PDB file of C-alpha atoms in Angstrom:
ATOM      1  CA  LEU A  19      -2.925 -12.649 -30.910  1.00  0.00           C
ATOM      2  CA  VAL A  20      -3.595  -9.604 -28.736  1.00  0.00           C
ATOM      3  CA  ASN A  21      -4.172  -7.468 -31.836  1.00  0.00           C
ATOM      4  CA  SER A  22      -6.947  -9.801 -32.982  1.00  0.00           C
ATOM      5  CA  PHE A  23      -9.113  -8.547 -30.086  1.00  0.00           C
ATOM      6  CA  GLY A  24      -9.206  -4.977 -31.364  1.00  0.00           C
ATOM      7  CA  ALA A  25      -8.018  -1.508 -30.467  1.00  0.00           C
ATOM      8  CA  MET A  26      -9.309  -1.382 -26.889  1.00  0.00           C
ATOM      9  CA  THR A  27      -7.601  -4.638 -25.982  1.00  0.00           C
ATOM     10  CA  MET A  28      -4.374  -3.469 -27.591  1.00  0.00           C
ATOM     11  CA  ALA A  29      -4.557  -0.151 -25.714  1.00  0.00           C
ATOM     12  CA  GLY A  30      -5.300  -1.803 -22.354  1.00  0.00           C
ATOM     13  CA  TYR A  31      -2.583  -4.387 -22.866  1.00  0.00           C
ATOM     14  CA  THR A  32       0.007  -1.812 -23.952  1.00  0.00           C
ATOM     15  CA  ALA A  33      -0.665   0.367 -20.904  1.00  0.00           C
ATOM     16  CA  ALA A  34      -0.633  -2.625 -18.565  1.00  0.00           C
ATOM     17  CA  VAL A  35       2.653  -3.917 -19.960  1.00  0.00           C
ATOM     18  CA  LYS A  36       4.248  -0.510 -19.315  1.00  0.00           C
ATOM     19  CA  ILE A  37       3.189  -0.691 -15.669  1.00  0.00           C
ATOM     20  CA  ASP A  38       4.243  -4.326 -15.458  1.00  0.00           C
ATOM     21  CA  SER A  39       7.725  -3.574 -16.812  1.00  0.00           C
ATOM     22  CA  ILE A  40       8.209  -0.837 -14.207  1.00  0.00           C
ATOM     23  CA  ALA A  41       6.857  -3.060 -11.426  1.00  0.00           C
ATOM     24  CA  ILE A  42       9.128  -5.973 -12.269  1.00  0.00           C
ATOM     25  CA  ALA A  43      12.280  -3.819 -12.434  1.00  0.00           C
ATOM     26  CA  PRO A  44      13.131  -4.310  -8.722  1.00  0.00           C
ATOM     27  CA  ILE A  45      12.960  -8.088  -9.169  1.00  0.00           C
ATOM     28  CA  VAL A  46      15.355  -7.900 -12.104  1.00  0.00           C
ATOM     29  CA  SER A  47      17.711  -5.471 -10.322  1.00  0.00           C
ATOM     30  CA  VAL A  48      17.955  -7.398  -7.071  1.00  0.00           C
ATOM     31  CA  GLY A  49      18.396 -10.598  -9.050  1.00  0.00           C
ATOM     32  CA  SER A  50      21.277  -9.077 -11.003  1.00  0.00           C
ATOM     33  CA  ALA A  51      22.989  -8.093  -7.768  1.00  0.00           C
ATOM     34  CA  LEU A  52      22.656 -11.699  -6.616  1.00  0.00           C
ATOM     35  CA  SER A  53      24.519 -12.825  -9.728  1.00  0.00           C
ATOM     36  CA  VAL A  54      27.519 -10.673  -8.804  1.00  0.00           C
ATOM     37  CA  PHE A  55      27.311 -11.826  -5.180  1.00  0.00           C
ATOM     38  CA  SER A  56      27.248 -15.469  -6.279  1.00  0.00           C
ATOM     39  CA  GLY A  57      30.177 -15.057  -8.630  1.00  0.00           C
ATOM     40  CA  GLN A  58      32.282 -13.413  -5.933  1.00  0.00           C
ATOM     41  CA  ASN A  59      31.483 -16.124  -3.416  1.00  0.00           C
ATOM     42  CA  ILE A  60      32.190 -18.913  -5.866  1.00  0.00           C
ATOM     43  CA  GLY A  61      35.552 -17.295  -6.529  1.00  0.00           C
ATOM     44  CA  ALA A  62      36.159 -17.197  -2.772  1.00  0.00           C
ATOM     45  CA  ASN A  63      34.899 -20.811  -2.426  1.00  0.00           C
ATOM     46  CA  GLN A  64      32.179 -19.676   0.004  1.00  0.00           C
ATOM     47  CA  MET A  65      29.343 -21.897  -1.198  1.00  0.00           C
ATOM     48  CA  ASP A  66      27.454 -21.648   2.099  1.00  0.00           C
ATOM     49  CA  ARG A  67      27.198 -17.867   1.637  1.00  0.00           C
ATOM     50  CA  ILE A  68      25.594 -18.373  -1.768  1.00  0.00           C
ATOM     51  CA  LYS A  69      22.836 -20.552  -0.341  1.00  0.00           C
ATOM     52  CA  LYS A  70      22.232 -18.125   2.517  1.00  0.00           C
ATOM     53  CA  GLY A  71      22.295 -15.139   0.142  1.00  0.00           C
ATOM     54  CA  MET A  72      19.882 -16.845  -2.221  1.00  0.00           C
ATOM     55  CA  TYR A  73      17.321 -17.526   0.481  1.00  0.00           C
ATOM     56  CA  GLN A  74      17.663 -14.015   1.925  1.00  0.00           C
ATOM     57  CA  THR A  75      17.275 -12.523  -1.537  1.00  0.00           C
ATOM     58  CA  LEU A  76      14.231 -14.655  -2.251  1.00  0.00           C
ATOM     59  CA  ALA A  77      12.640 -13.694   1.072  1.00  0.00           C
ATOM     60  CA  SER A  78      13.291 -10.017   0.343  1.00  0.00           C
ATOM     61  CA  LEU A  79      11.909 -10.327  -3.159  1.00  0.00           C
ATOM     62  CA  ILE A  80       8.764 -12.053  -1.926  1.00  0.00           C
ATOM     63  CA  GLY A  81       8.167  -9.118   0.411  1.00  0.00           C
ATOM     64  CA  ILE A  82       8.834  -6.656  -2.407  1.00  0.00           C
ATOM     65  CA  CYS A  83       6.499  -8.593  -4.717  1.00  0.00           C
ATOM     66  CA  ILE A  84       3.692  -8.546  -2.179  1.00  0.00           C
ATOM     67  CA  VAL A  85       4.007  -4.783  -1.698  1.00  0.00           C
ATOM     68  CA  ILE A  86       4.200  -4.100  -5.446  1.00  0.00           C
ATOM     69  CA  ALA A  87       1.313  -6.459  -6.257  1.00  0.00           C
ATOM     70  CA  ALA A  88      -0.852  -4.914  -3.518  1.00  0.00           C
ATOM     71  CA  GLY A  89      -0.076  -1.425  -4.826  1.00  0.00           C
ATOM     72  CA  ILE A  90      -0.917  -2.435  -8.369  1.00  0.00           C
ATOM     73  CA  VAL A  91      -4.160  -4.131  -7.385  1.00  0.00           C
ATOM     74  CA  LEU A  92      -5.242  -1.168  -5.257  1.00  0.00           C
ATOM     75  CA  PHE A  93      -4.286   1.523  -7.784  1.00  0.00           C
ATOM     76  CA  ARG A  94      -4.420  -0.298 -11.115  1.00  0.00           C
ATOM     77  CA  ASN A  95      -7.166   1.877 -12.587  1.00  0.00           C
ATOM     78  CA  GLN A  96      -5.385   5.098 -11.666  1.00  0.00           C
ATOM     79  CA  LEU A  97      -2.073   3.765 -12.985  1.00  0.00           C
ATOM     80  CA  LEU A  98      -3.653   2.688 -16.251  1.00  0.00           C
ATOM     81  CA  GLY A  99      -5.307   6.099 -16.540  1.00  0.00           C
ATOM     82  CA  LEU A 100      -1.840   7.643 -16.738  1.00  0.00           C
ATOM     83  CA  PHE A 101      -1.232   5.847 -20.036  1.00  0.00           C
ATOM     84  CA  LEU A 102      -4.663   5.864 -21.641  1.00  0.00           C
ATOM     85  CA  ASP A 103      -6.611   8.530 -23.498  1.00  0.00           C
ATOM     86  CA  LYS A 104      -9.858   9.629 -21.810  1.00  0.00           C
ATOM     87  CA  THR A 105     -11.921   8.615 -24.850  1.00  0.00           C
ATOM     88  CA  GLN A 106     -10.786   5.013 -24.609  1.00  0.00           C
ATOM     89  CA  ALA A 107     -10.174   4.848 -20.897  1.00  0.00           C
ATOM     90  CA  ALA A 108     -13.105   2.870 -19.482  1.00  0.00           C
ATOM     91  CA  GLU A 109     -12.961  -0.218 -21.679  1.00  0.00           C
ATOM     92  CA  ALA A 110      -9.176  -0.248 -22.041  1.00  0.00           C
ATOM     93  CA  ILE A 111      -8.716   0.267 -18.287  1.00  0.00           C
ATOM     94  CA  ALA A 112     -10.981  -2.714 -17.577  1.00  0.00           C
ATOM     95  CA  ILE A 113      -8.936  -4.868 -19.958  1.00  0.00           C
ATOM     96  CA  GLY A 114      -5.575  -3.654 -18.609  1.00  0.00           C
ATOM     97  CA  SER A 115      -6.833  -4.058 -15.055  1.00  0.00           C
ATOM     98  CA  LYS A 116      -7.598  -7.722 -15.642  1.00  0.00           C
ATOM     99  CA  TYR A 117      -4.124  -8.256 -17.127  1.00  0.00           C
ATOM    100  CA  LEU A 118      -2.403  -6.552 -14.185  1.00  0.00           C
ATOM    101  CA  THR A 119      -4.438  -8.477 -11.610  1.00  0.00           C
ATOM    102  CA  ILE A 120      -3.521 -11.810 -13.176  1.00  0.00           C
ATOM    103  CA  VAL A 121       0.145 -11.058 -13.807  1.00  0.00           C
ATOM    104  CA  CYS A 122       1.025  -9.287 -10.554  1.00  0.00           C
ATOM    105  CA  VAL A 123      -0.193 -12.259  -8.525  1.00  0.00           C
ATOM    106  CA  ALA A 124       2.577 -14.260 -10.215  1.00  0.00           C
ATOM    107  CA  TYR A 125       5.416 -11.839  -9.442  1.00  0.00           C
ATOM    108  CA  ILE A 126       6.550 -14.267  -6.747  1.00  0.00           C
ATOM    109  CA  VAL A 127       7.084 -16.900  -9.462  1.00  0.00           C
ATOM    110  CA  ALA A 128       9.157 -14.385 -11.424  1.00  0.00           C
ATOM    111  CA  ALA A 129      11.146 -13.579  -8.274  1.00  0.00           C
ATOM    112  CA  ASP A 130      11.900 -17.256  -7.673  1.00  0.00           C
ATOM    113  CA  MET A 131      12.948 -17.720 -11.293  1.00  0.00           C
ATOM    114  CA  ARG A 132      15.215 -14.648 -11.203  1.00  0.00           C
ATOM    115  CA  THR A 133      16.775 -15.684  -7.900  1.00  0.00           C
ATOM    116  CA  ASP A 134      17.705 -19.158  -9.077  1.00  0.00           C
ATOM    117  CA  LEU A 135      18.760 -17.948 -12.521  1.00  0.00           C
ATOM    118  CA  ASN A 136      21.094 -15.325 -11.136  1.00  0.00           C
ATOM    119  CA  VAL A 137      22.806 -17.725  -8.752  1.00  0.00           C
ATOM    120  CA  LEU A 138      23.423 -19.955 -11.761  1.00  0.00           C
ATOM    121  CA  ARG A 139      24.643 -17.033 -13.885  1.00  0.00           C
ATOM    122  CA  GLY A 140      27.061 -16.032 -11.138  1.00  0.00           C
ATOM    123  CA  ALA A 141      28.344 -19.589 -11.173  1.00  0.00           C
ATOM    124  CA  GLY A 142      28.966 -19.416 -14.912  1.00  0.00           C
ATOM    125  CA  ASP A 143      26.046 -21.708 -15.762  1.00  0.00           C
ATOM    126  CA  VAL A 144      24.654 -19.363 -18.416  1.00  0.00           C
ATOM    127  CA  ASN A 145      23.138 -22.006 -20.685  1.00  0.00           C
ATOM    128  CA  THR A 146      20.430 -22.641 -18.114  1.00  0.00           C
ATOM    129  CA  SER A 147      19.304 -19.048 -18.539  1.00  0.00           C
ATOM    130  CA  ALA A 148      19.003 -19.461 -22.302  1.00  0.00           C
ATOM    131  CA  VAL A 149      17.034 -22.697 -21.955  1.00  0.00           C
ATOM    132  CA  ALA A 150      14.698 -21.128 -19.375  1.00  0.00           C
ATOM    133  CA  GLY A 151      14.127 -18.098 -21.609  1.00  0.00           C
ATOM    134  CA  ILE A 152      13.360 -20.198 -24.657  1.00  0.00           C
ATOM    135  CA  LEU A 153      11.040 -22.455 -22.656  1.00  0.00           C
ATOM    136  CA  GLU A 154       9.255 -19.410 -21.241  1.00  0.00           C
ATOM    137  CA  LEU A 155       8.748 -17.944 -24.724  1.00  0.00           C
ATOM    138  CA  ILE A 156       7.491 -21.221 -26.154  1.00  0.00           C
ATOM    139  CA  GLY A 157       5.223 -21.699 -23.138  1.00  0.00           C
ATOM    140  CA  ARG A 158       3.755 -18.216 -23.493  1.00  0.00           C
ATOM    141  CA  ILE A 159       2.880 -18.814 -27.131  1.00  0.00           C
ATOM    142  CA  ILE A 160       1.471 -22.304 -26.596  1.00  0.00           C
ATOM    143  CA  PHE A 161      -0.531 -21.407 -23.473  1.00  0.00           C
ATOM    144  CA  ALA A 162      -1.910 -18.256 -25.115  1.00  0.00           C
ATOM    145  CA  TYR A 163      -3.134 -20.129 -28.180  1.00  0.00           C
ATOM    146  CA  ILE A 164      -4.607 -22.936 -26.094  1.00  0.00           C
ATOM    147  CA  LEU A 165      -6.333 -20.656 -23.582  1.00  0.00           C
ATOM    148  CA  VAL A 166      -7.557 -17.949 -25.946  1.00  0.00           C
ATOM    149  CA  ARG A 167     -10.325 -20.109 -27.383  1.00  0.00           C
ATOM    150  CA  PRO A 168     -12.120 -20.883 -24.098  1.00  0.00           C
ATOM    151  CA  LEU A 169     -11.173 -17.694 -22.205  1.00  0.00           C
ATOM    152  CA  GLY A 170     -10.781 -14.971 -24.819  1.00  0.00           C
ATOM    153  CA  SER A 171      -8.114 -12.360 -24.148  1.00  0.00           C
ATOM    154  CA  THR A 172      -7.975 -13.469 -20.505  1.00  0.00           C
ATOM    155  CA  GLY A 173      -6.352 -16.667 -21.760  1.00  0.00           C
ATOM    156  CA  ILE A 174      -3.477 -14.590 -23.135  1.00  0.00           C
ATOM    157  CA  TRP A 175      -3.053 -12.883 -19.751  1.00  0.00           C
ATOM    158  CA  ILE A 176      -3.051 -16.231 -17.917  1.00  0.00           C
ATOM    159  CA  ALA A 177      -0.428 -17.553 -20.339  1.00  0.00           C
ATOM    160  CA  THR A 178       2.168 -15.150 -18.921  1.00  0.00           C
ATOM    161  CA  PRO A 179       2.305 -16.538 -15.359  1.00  0.00           C
ATOM    162  CA  LEU A 180       2.016 -20.088 -16.669  1.00  0.00           C
ATOM    163  CA  ALA A 181       5.007 -19.446 -18.938  1.00  0.00           C
ATOM    164  CA  TRP A 182       6.929 -17.917 -16.024  1.00  0.00           C
ATOM    165  CA  ALA A 183       6.272 -21.068 -14.002  1.00  0.00           C
ATOM    166  CA  MET A 184       7.380 -23.216 -16.921  1.00  0.00           C
ATOM    167  CA  GLY A 185      10.557 -21.167 -17.365  1.00  0.00           C
ATOM    168  CA  ALA A 186      11.190 -21.156 -13.612  1.00  0.00           C
ATOM    169  CA  SER A 187      11.202 -24.943 -13.493  1.00  0.00           C
ATOM    170  CA  VAL A 188      14.517 -25.100 -15.387  1.00  0.00           C
ATOM    171  CA  PRO A 189      16.686 -23.030 -13.010  1.00  0.00           C
ATOM    172  CA  VAL A 190      14.998 -24.511  -9.929  1.00  0.00           C
ATOM    173  CA  ILE A 191      15.755 -28.059 -11.083  1.00  0.00           C
ATOM    174  CA  ARG A 192      19.277 -27.077 -12.103  1.00  0.00           C
ATOM    175  CA  TYR A 193      19.996 -25.318  -8.797  1.00  0.00           C
ATOM    176  CA  TYR A 194      18.808 -28.219  -6.653  1.00  0.00           C
ATOM    177  CA  SER A 195      20.657 -30.748  -8.824  1.00  0.00           C
ATOM    178  CA  GLY A 196      23.914 -29.172  -7.638  1.00  0.00           C
ATOM    179  CA  LYS A 197      25.498 -29.592 -11.081  1.00  0.00           C
ATOM    180  CA  TRP A 198      26.025 -25.827 -11.396  1.00  0.00           C
ATOM    181  CA  ILE A 199      28.555 -25.792  -8.546  1.00  0.00           C
ATOM    182  CA  ASN A 200      31.409 -27.073 -10.685  1.00  0.00           C
ATOM    183  CA  LYS A 201      30.459 -25.141 -13.822  1.00  0.00           C
ATOM    184  CA  LYS A 202      33.283 -22.855 -15.006  1.00  0.00           C
ATOM    185  CA  LEU A 203      33.425 -20.095 -17.575  1.00  0.00           C
ATOM    186  CA  VAL A 204      36.099 -20.730 -20.156  1.00  0.00           C
TER     187      VAL A 204
END
């Protein structure tokens, strides 16, 4: 779908995704640490520590997301310039800039999803992660195709945070249901 908008859109998107993948790495890393923390505390039957750790992790990640998003918004053109050829820079930077602005605002949604998912993974409730991932992928495709007609390539960019929110709903519902507490790896 992105390719159908031409070379400049592909170049801007490719550069923006590189920046996005670097920016989201702290969310993924801290979330992975929470998985280990949760698993250890389940093994020690310290369920109260898991809840406290989850909320502290989420608070930390929200702060990290705000700092990263602010940095990206303030320096997005310079960051994109690192990945783009001078001959294509202006148009591709404008396209990549729009993508980054839309996606980085939703890093908090990604942080919430990762926090809940990693508590569940630590508890051995790994199927929830698979369902959330599949739902996110399906959501991204459906939202992109629905939004591309009225919004052009911007619809594809908006599909990403919408898909994150859709994927995040699964682990949030599962966590608050409490059913993950007694889940065991066999």
